[in-house]
Coordinates of C-alpha atoms in Angstrom, one line a residue:
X1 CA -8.4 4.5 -19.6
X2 CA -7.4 6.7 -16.8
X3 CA -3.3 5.2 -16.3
X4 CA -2.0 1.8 -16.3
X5 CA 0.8 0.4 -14.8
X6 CA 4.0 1.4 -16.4
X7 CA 5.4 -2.0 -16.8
X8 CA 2.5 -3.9 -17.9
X9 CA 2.8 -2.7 -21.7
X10 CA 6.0 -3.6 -22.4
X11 CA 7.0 -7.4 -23.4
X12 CA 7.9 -10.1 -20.7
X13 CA 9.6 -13.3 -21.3
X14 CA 7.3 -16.4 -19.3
X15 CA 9.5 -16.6 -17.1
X16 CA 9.2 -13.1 -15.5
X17 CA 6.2 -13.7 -14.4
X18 CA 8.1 -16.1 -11.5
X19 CA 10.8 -13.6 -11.2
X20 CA 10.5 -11.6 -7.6
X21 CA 11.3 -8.0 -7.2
X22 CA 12.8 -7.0 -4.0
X23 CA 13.1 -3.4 -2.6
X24 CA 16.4 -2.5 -2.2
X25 CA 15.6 -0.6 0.7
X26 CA 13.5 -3.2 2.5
X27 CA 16.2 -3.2 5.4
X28 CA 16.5 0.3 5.7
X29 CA 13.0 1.2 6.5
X30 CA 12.8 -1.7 8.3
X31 CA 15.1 -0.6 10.7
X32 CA 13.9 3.2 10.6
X33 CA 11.2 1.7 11.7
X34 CA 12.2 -0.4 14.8
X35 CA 14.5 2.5 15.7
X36 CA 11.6 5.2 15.6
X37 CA 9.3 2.8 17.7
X38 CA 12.0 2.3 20.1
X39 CA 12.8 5.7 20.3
X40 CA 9.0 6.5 21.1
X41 CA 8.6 3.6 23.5
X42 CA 12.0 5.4 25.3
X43 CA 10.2 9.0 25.2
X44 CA 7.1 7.2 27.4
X45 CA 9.0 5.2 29.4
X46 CA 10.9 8.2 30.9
X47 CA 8.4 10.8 31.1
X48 CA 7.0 10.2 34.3
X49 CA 11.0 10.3 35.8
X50 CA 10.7 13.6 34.6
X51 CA 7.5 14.5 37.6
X52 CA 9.4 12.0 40.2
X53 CA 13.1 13.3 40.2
X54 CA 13.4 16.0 42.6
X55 CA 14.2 19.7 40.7
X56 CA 13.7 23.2 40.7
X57 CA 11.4 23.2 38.1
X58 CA 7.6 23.7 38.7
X59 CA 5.2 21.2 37.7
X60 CA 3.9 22.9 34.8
X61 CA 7.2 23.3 33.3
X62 CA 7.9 19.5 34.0
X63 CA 4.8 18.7 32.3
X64 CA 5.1 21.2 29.3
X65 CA 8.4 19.5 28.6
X66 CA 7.0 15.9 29.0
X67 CA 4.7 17.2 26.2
X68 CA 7.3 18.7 23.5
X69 CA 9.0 15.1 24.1
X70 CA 6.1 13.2 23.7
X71 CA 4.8 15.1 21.0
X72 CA 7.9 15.5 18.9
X73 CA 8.4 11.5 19.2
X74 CA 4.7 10.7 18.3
X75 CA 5.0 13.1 15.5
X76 CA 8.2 11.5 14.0
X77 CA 6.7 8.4 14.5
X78 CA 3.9 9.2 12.2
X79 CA 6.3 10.0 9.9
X80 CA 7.9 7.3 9.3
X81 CA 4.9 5.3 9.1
X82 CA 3.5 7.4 6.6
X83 CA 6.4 7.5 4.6
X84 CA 7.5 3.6 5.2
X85 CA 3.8 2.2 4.9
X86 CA 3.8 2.6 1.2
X87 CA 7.2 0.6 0.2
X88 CA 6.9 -2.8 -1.4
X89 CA 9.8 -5.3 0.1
X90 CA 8.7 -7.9 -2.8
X91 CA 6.7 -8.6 -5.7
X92 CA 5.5 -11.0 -8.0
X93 CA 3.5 -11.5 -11.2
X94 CA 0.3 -13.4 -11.1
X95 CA 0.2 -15.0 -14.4
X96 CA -3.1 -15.1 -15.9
X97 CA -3.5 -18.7 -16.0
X98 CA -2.7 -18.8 -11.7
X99 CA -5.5 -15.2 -11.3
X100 CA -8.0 -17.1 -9.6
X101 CA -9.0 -18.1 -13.5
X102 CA -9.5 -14.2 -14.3
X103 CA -7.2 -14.8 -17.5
X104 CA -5.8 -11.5 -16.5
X105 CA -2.6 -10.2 -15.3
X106 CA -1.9 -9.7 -11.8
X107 CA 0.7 -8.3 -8.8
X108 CA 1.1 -9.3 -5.9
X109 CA 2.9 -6.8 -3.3
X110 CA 4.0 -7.1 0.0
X111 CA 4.3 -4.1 2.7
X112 CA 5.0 -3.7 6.1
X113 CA 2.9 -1.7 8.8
X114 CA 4.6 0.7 11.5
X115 CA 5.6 -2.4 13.8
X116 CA 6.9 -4.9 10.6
X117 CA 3.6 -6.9 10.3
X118 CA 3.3 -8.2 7.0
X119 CA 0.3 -6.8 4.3
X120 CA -0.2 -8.4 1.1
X121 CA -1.9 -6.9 -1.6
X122 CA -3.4 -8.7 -4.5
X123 CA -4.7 -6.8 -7.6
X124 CA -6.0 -8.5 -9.9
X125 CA -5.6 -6.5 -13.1
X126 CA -3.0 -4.3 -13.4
X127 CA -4.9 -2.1 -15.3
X128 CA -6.5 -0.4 -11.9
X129 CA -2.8 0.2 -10.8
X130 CA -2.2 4.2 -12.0
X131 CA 0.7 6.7 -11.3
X132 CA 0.0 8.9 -8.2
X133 CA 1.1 11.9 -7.2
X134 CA 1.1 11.0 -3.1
X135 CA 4.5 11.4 -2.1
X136 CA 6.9 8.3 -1.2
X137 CA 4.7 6.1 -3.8
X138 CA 4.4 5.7 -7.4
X139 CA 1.2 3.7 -8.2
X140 CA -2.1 4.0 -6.4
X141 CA -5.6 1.9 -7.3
X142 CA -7.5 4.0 -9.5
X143 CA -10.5 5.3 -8.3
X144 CA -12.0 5.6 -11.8
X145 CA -11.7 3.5 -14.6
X146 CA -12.6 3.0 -18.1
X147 CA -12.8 0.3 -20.4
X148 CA -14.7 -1.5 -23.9
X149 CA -18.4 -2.1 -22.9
X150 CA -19.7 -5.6 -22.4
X151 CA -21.4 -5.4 -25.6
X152 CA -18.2 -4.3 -27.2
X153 CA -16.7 -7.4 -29.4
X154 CA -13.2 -8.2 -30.5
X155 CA -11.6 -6.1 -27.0
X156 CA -9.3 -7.6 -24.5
X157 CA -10.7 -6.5 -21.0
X158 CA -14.3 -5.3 -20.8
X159 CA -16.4 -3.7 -18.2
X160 CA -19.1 -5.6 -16.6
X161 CA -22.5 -4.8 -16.4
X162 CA -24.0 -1.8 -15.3
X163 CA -24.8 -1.9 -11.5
X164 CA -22.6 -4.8 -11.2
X165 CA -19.3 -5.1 -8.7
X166 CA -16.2 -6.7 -9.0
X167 CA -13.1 -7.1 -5.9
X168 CA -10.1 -5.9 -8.0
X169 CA -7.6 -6.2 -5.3
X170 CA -7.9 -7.3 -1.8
X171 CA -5.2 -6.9 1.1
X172 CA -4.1 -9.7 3.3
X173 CA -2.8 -10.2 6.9
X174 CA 0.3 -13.0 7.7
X175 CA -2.3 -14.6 8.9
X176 CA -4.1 -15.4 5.5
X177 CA -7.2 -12.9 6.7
X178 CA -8.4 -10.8 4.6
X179 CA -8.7 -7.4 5.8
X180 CA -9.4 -4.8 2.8
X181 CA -10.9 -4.8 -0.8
X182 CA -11.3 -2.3 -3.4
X183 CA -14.1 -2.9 -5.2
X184 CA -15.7 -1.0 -8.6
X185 CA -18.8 -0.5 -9.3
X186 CA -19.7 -0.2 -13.1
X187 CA -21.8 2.1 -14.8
X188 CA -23.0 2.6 -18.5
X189 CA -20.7 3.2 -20.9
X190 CA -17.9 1.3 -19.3
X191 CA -17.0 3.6 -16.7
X192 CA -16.3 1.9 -13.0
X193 CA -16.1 4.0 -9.8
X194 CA -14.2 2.2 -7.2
X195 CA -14.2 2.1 -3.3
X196 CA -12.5 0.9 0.0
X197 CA -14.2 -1.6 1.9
X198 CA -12.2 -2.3 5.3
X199 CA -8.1 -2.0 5.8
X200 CA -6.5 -1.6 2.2
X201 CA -3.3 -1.0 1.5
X202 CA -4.1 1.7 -1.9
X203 CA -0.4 3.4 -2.3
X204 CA 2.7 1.6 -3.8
X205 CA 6.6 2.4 -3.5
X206 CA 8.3 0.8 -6.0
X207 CA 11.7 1.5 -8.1
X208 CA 10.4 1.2 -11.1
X209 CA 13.4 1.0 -12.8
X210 CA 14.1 -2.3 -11.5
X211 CA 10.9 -3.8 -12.9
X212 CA 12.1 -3.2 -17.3

């Protein structure tokens, strides 16, 4: 087994599995965001005062600063939604009994994009969820996993068959569609090589000390 999530081994009351986890810093990006979107919507709004105003300066100058403007909003921007993308404002546990009948423990994260839109990200085993060495996150899906063989007996969670897939996680729009999967593919000896298919959300932010 490649990682697993760092909460998942240690013991939880039933209840827990109800219990929500809210980032504590949900409003803060929230409004770094709004701020940095505003701020780049302001850079493109005045630009083209900067070619109607009458000055001294030529129009190559005027456009050469209309670039560093641009370009130093758009790049801050990014940043933030680099940086921001990743942070989970809630979470829950998806008891096994509730994981679409998986018998299997699940999480259930919520994200927001660059303009505060909504992404929910199911994964269904906890077991793809590894630490990650991305910056501003702490768990990313695994691209490669390991587990018992099928043939294996007396083992909790065992690959499936070679050559066949399984979705482990899927990310969800507000709207309920379903925009990303990660899917594995397993192979003999219990190995499973995983993939993108669409819009998934792959990185998490969370505070993990929050979660023991």
């Amino acid at each position: 087994m490649v990682g697993t999530l760092p909460s998942a081994s240690l013991p939880r009351s039933k209840d827990t599995y109800t219990t929500e986890y809210h980032g504590p810093l949900t409003a803060t990006f929230r409004r770094l965001k709004l701020f940095s979107v505003a701020s780049f919507g302001l850079s493109a709004a005045l630009t083209p005062i900067m070619f109607i105003i009458e000055s001294s300066l030529p129009i190559g100058a005027r456009a050469s600063l209309a670039g560093i403007a641009m370009s130093t909003s758009g790049i801050s921007t990014l940043l933030v939604s680099w940086c921001g993308s990743t942070y989970v404002t809630t979470l829950r546990h998806l008891r096994p009994e509730d994981n679409d009948g998986m018998g299997i423990e699940g999480l259930e994260m919520t994200t927001l994009s660059l303009f505060l839109r909504k992404r929910i990200t199911r994964v269904y085993d906890v077991d793809f969820l590894v630490q990650t060495t991305r910056p501003f996150a702490k768990w990313e899906l695994a691209e490669t996993v390991s587990f018992a063989p099928p043939q294996d007996a007396g083992t909790g969670r065992k690959a499936g068959e070679p050559g066949e897939e399984e979705t482990v996680a899927e990310t969800v729009a507000a709207d309920g569609e379903v925009t990303g999967r990660w899917i594995v593919r397993w192979e003999e000896g219990g190995v499973g090589h995983c993939r993108k298919v669409g819009s998934m959300v792959r990185h998490f932010n969370v505070h993990e000390e929050l979660l023991t």
